[in-house]
Coordinates of C-alpha atoms in Angstrom, one line a residue:
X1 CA 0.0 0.0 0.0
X2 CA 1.4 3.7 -1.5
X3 CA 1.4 5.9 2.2
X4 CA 0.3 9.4 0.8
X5 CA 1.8 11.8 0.3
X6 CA 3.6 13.9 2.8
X7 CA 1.7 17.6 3.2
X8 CA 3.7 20.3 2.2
X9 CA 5.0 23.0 4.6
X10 CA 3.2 26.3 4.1
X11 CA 5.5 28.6 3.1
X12 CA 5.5 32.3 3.4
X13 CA 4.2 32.5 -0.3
X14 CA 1.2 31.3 1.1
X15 CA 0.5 33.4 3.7
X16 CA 1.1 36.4 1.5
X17 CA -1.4 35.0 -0.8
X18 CA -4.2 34.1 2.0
X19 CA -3.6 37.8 3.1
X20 CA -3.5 39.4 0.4
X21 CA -0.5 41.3 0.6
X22 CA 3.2 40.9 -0.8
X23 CA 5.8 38.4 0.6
X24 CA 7.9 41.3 1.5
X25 CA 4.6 42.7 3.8
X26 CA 4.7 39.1 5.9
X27 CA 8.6 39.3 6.5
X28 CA 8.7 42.6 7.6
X29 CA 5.7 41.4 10.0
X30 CA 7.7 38.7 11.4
X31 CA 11.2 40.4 11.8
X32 CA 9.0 43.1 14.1
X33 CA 6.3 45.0 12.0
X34 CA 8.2 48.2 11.4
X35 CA 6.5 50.2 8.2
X36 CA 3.4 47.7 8.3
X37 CA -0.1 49.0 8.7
X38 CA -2.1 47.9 11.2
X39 CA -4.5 46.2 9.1
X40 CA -2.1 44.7 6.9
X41 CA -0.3 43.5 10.3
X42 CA -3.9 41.5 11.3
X43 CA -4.3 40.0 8.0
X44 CA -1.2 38.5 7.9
X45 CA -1.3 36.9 11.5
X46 CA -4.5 35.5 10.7
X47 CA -2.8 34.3 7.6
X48 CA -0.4 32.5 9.5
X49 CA -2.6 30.7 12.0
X50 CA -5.2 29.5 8.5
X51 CA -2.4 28.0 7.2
X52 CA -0.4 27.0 10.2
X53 CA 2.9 28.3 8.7
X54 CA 5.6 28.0 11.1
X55 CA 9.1 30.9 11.3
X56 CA 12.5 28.4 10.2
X57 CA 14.2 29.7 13.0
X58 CA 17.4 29.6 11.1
X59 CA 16.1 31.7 8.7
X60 CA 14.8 34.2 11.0
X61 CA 18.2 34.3 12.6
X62 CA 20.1 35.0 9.1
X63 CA 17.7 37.4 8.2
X64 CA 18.0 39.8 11.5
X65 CA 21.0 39.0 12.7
X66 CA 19.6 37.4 15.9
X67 CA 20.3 33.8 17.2
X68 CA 16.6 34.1 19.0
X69 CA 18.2 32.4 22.1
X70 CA 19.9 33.2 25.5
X71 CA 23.0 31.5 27.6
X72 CA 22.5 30.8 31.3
X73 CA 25.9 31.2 32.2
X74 CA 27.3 29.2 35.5
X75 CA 30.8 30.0 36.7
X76 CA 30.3 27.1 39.0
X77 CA 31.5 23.1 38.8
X78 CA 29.0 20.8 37.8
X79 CA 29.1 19.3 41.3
X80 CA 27.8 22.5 43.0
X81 CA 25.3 23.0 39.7
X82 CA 23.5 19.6 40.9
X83 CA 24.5 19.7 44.9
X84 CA 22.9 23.3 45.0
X85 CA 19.4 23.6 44.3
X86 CA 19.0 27.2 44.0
X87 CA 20.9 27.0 40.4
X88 CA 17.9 24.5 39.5
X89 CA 15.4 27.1 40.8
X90 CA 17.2 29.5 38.8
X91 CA 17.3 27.7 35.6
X92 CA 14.2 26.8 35.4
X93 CA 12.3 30.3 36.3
X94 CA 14.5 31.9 33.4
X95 CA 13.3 28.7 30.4
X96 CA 10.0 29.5 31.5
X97 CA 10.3 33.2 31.7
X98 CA 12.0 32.9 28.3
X99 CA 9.1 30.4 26.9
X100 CA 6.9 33.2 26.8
X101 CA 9.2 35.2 24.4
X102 CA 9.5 32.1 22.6
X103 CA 13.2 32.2 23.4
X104 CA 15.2 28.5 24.1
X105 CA 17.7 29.0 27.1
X106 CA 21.2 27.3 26.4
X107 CA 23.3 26.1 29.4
X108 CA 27.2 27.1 29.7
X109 CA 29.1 26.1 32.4
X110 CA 32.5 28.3 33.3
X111 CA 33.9 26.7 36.5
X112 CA 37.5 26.6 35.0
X113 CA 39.9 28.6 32.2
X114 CA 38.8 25.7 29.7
X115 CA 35.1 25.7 30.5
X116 CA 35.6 30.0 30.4
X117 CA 37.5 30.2 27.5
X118 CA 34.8 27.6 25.4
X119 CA 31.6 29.7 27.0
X120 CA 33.4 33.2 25.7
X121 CA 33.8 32.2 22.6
X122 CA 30.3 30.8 21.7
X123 CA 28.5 33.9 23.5
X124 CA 31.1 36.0 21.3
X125 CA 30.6 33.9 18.3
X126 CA 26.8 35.0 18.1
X127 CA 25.4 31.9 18.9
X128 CA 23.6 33.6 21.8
X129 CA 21.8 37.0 21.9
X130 CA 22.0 37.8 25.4
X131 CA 23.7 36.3 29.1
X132 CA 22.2 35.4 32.1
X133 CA 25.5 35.4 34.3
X134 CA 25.0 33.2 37.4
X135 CA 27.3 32.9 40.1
X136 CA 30.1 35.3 39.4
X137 CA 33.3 34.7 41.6
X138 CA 35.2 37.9 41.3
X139 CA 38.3 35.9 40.2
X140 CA 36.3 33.7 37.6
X141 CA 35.8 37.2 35.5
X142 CA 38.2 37.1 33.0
X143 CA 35.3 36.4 30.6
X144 CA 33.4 39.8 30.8
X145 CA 35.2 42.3 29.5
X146 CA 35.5 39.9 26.0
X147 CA 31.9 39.6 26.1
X148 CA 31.3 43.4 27.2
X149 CA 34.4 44.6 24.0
X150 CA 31.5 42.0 21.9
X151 CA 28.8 44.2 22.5
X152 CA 26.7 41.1 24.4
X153 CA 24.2 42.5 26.7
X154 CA 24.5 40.8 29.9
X155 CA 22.2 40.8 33.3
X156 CA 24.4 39.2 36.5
X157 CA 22.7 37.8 39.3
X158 CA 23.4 39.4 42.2
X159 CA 26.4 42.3 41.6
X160 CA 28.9 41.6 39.9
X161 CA 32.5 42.5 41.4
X162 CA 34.6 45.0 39.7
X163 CA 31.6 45.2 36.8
X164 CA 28.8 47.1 38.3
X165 CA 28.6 49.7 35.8
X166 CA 28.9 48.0 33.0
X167 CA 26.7 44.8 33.6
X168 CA 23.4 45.0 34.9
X169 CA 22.3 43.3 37.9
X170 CA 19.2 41.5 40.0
X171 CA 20.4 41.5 43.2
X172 CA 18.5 40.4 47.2
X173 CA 19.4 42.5 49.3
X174 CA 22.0 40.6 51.2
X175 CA 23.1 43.4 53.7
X176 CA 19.7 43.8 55.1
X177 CA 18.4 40.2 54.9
X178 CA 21.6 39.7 56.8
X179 CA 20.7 42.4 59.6
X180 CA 17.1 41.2 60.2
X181 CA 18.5 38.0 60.5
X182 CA 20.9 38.9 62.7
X183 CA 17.9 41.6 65.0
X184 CA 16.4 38.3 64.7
X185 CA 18.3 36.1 66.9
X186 CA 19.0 38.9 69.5
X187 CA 15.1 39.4 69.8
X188 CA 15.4 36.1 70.6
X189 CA 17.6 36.2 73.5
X190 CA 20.6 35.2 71.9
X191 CA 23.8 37.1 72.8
X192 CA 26.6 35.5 71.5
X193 CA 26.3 35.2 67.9
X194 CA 28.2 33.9 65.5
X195 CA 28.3 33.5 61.8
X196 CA 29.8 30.9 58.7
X197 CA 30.0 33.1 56.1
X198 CA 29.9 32.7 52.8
X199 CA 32.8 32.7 49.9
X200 CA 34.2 36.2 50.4
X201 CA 35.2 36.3 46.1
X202 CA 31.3 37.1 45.7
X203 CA 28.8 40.3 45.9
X204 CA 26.5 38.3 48.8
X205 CA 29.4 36.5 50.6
X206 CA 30.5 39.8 51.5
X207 CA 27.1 41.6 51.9
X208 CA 25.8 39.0 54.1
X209 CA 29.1 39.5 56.3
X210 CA 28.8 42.9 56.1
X211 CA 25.4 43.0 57.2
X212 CA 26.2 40.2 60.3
X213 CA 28.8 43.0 61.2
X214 CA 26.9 45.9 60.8
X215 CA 24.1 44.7 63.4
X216 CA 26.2 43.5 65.9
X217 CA 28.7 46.7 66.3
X218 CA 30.8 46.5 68.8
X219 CA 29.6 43.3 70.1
X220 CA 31.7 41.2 67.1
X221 CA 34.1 39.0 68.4
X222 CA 36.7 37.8 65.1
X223 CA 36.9 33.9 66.8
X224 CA 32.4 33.8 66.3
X225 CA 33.4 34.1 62.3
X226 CA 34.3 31.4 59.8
X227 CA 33.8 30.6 56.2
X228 CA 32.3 28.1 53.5
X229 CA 31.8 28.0 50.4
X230 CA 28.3 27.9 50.0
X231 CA 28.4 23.8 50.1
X232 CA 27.2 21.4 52.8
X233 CA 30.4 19.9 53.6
X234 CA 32.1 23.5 54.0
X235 CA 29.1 24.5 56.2
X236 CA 29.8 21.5 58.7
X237 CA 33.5 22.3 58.8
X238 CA 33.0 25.7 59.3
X239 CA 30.6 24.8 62.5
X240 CA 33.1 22.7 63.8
X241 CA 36.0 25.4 63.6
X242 CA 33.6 28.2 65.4
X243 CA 32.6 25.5 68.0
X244 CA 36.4 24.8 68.7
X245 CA 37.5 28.4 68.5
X246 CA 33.8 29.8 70.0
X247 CA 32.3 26.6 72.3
X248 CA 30.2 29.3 74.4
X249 CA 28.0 30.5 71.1
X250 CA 24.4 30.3 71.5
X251 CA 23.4 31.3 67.8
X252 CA 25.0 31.5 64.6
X253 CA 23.6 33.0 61.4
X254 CA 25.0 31.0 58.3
X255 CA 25.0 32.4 54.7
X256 CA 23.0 30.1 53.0
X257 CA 21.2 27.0 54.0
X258 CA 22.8 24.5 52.4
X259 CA 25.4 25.0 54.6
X260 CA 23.3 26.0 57.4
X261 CA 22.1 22.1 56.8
X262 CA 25.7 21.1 57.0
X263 CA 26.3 23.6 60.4
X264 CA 23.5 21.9 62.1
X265 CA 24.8 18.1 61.9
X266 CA 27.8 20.1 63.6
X267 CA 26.4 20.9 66.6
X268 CA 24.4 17.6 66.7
X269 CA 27.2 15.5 67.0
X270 CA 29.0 17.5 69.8
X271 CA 25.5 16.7 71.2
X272 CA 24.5 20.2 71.3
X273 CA 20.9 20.8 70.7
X274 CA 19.3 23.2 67.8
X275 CA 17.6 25.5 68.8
X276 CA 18.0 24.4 72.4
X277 CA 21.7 25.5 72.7
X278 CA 22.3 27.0 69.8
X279 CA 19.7 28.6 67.3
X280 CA 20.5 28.7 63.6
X281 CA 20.1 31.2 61.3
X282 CA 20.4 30.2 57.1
X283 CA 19.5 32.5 54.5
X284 CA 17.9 31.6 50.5
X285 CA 14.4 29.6 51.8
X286 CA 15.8 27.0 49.4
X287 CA 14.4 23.3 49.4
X288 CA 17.6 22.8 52.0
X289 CA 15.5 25.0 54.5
X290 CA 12.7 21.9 54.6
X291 CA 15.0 19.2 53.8
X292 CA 15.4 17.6 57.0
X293 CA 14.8 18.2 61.0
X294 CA 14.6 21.0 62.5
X295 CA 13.4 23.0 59.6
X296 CA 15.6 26.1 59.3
X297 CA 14.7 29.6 59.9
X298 CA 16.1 31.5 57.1
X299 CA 15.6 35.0 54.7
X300 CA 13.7 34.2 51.7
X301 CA 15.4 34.9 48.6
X302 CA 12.5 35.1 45.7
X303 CA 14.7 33.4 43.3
X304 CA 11.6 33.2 40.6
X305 CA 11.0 37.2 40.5
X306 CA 14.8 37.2 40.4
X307 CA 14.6 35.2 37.6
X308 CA 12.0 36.7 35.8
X309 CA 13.6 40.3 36.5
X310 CA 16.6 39.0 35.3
X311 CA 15.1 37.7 32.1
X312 CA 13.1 40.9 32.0
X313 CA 16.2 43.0 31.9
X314 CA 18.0 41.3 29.4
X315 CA 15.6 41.1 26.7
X316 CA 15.1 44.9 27.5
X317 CA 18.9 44.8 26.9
X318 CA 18.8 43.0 23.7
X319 CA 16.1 45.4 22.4
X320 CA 18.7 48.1 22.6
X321 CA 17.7 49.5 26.3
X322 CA 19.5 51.1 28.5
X323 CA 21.3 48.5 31.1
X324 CA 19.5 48.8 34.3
X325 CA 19.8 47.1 37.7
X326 CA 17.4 46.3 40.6
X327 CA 17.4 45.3 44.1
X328 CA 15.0 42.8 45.9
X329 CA 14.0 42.9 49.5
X330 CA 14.5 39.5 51.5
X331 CA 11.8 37.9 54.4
X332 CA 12.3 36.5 57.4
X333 CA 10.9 32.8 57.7
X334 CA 10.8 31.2 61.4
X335 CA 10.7 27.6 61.6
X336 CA 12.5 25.3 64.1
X337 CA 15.8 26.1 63.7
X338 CA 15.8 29.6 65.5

């Protein structure tokens, strides 16, 4: 038995002739509708729905010099990309954001030179339109100012170090999420506090520090402060060097909560109690916050609006907008921890 015959793609011939209007009319509709009438504009996208014609994506890109997509770019190892579900959270809120533009999101990871080097030369090659920059280490920059010389419009999340006037940004605000976090645990009756901060070669590593600081005044004492690297493992090391150097501390705020996780197994297995003899303190309200007993009281990051912001800006960016920045408050969330 013959199988018939495959149906033929519309083309944009046959939209132009179910509109009425020239083939020139329906490209100038779908590269952006500049110098189309209104009416013209409506017969061809009811043109294109009757006959189900469908943009070659290829060809759209050749003919406006766009690649129609967008790199989410991760100056992290692949280990911390899966260990650390905020990047997941991330990821996901800009595809769907992007969806909506009809926009496909293309991973790049940049946790080494090789990775960095490979990454800068596809954005720069014009395979991408825009960059969502994710994680920026201050010492894992070498990258931006090729893409910035390329003319690639870039939105950071969080501030990026050394670049904040030429990169835009969609930032929490660390400082005070780390003060009310802080207030927090003093309203509490907790007077000896100390803190695991976060890597200090990023915008809220040092914010978060600065805010811990800030609150306490002249009530910080330099043995109550140690650092991680945003990981689990780091977190529980870090507990363990404040509870040699600091055994009398009776809170301790910790810069994210993945490694708050990791501070409270710490203090478990000197056989401390949480929140009993020492309340804990994370920051993000990331899956890690519920993953596991106590629950932690942390400061909610709204990593989707920072996502969709971030998006937001970017194809703003792309359109030929100014760059822009914006910062996002943070909210306290008690649970058991604190």
């Amino acid at each position: 038995m013959t199988p018939p015959p495959a149906k033929k793609r519309p083309t944009i011939d046959d939209v132009a002739r179910v509109a009425g209007v020239s083939r020139g009319t329906v490209s100038r509709v779908l590269t952006g509708g500049h110098w189309v009438s209104p009416d013209a504009s409506a017969a061809v996208t009811a043109a294109i729905a009757e006959t189900g014609y469908r943009v070659n994506p290829h060809a759209r890109s050749l003919a406006t010099s766009k690649a129609n997509s967008v790199a989410f770019l991760l100056t992290e190892s692949y280990e911390r990309l899966f260990d650390d579900p905020n990047f997941a959270i991330l990821l996901r809120g800009a595809s769907t954001a992007l969806a909506q533009s009809d926009i496909p999101l293309v991973l790049l990871m940049a946790g080494n030179e090789a990775e960095q080097r490979r990454a800068t030369e596809f954005i720069t090659g014009g395979h991408v339109d825009g960059v969502l920059l994710v994680s920026s280490h201050q010492g894992r920059q070498d990258f931006l100012p090729e893409i910035s010389r390329a003319g690639v419009p870039a939105i950071s999340c969080g501030i990026p170090l050394g670049f904040e006037r030429k990169i835009g940004y969609v930032a929490a605000d660390d400082f005070s999420g780390a003060q009310e976090m802080v207030r927090y645990l003093r309203s509490i009756g907790r007077t000896r506090i100390g803190t695991v901060a976060g890597p200090q070669d990023t915008s809220g590593g040092l914010s978060r520090l600065r805010g811990y600081r800030d609150e306490l005044g002249d009530d910080v004492v330099e043995d109550r402060i140690a650092y991680g690297d945003y990981g689990f493992a780091s977190g529980e090391r870090a507990m363990h060097e404040l509870l040699e150097r600091a055994p009398d501390i009776d809170a301790v705020f910790v810069g994210n909560d993945l490694m708050a996780r990791g501070a409270i197994k710490a203090i478990e297995s000197t056989g401390r109690r949480v929140p009993e003899d020492i309340a804990v303190g994370g920051f993000d309200d990331s899956p890690a916050a519920l993953d596991g007993s106590p629950t932690i009281t942390t400061m909610r990051q709204p990593f989707e609006r920072i996502s969709q912001e971030m998006v937001r800006l970017l194809l703003a960016a792309i359109a030929g907008e100014a760059t822009a920045a914006m910062t996002i408050p943070t909210q306290l969330v008690r649970r058991e921890s604190a």
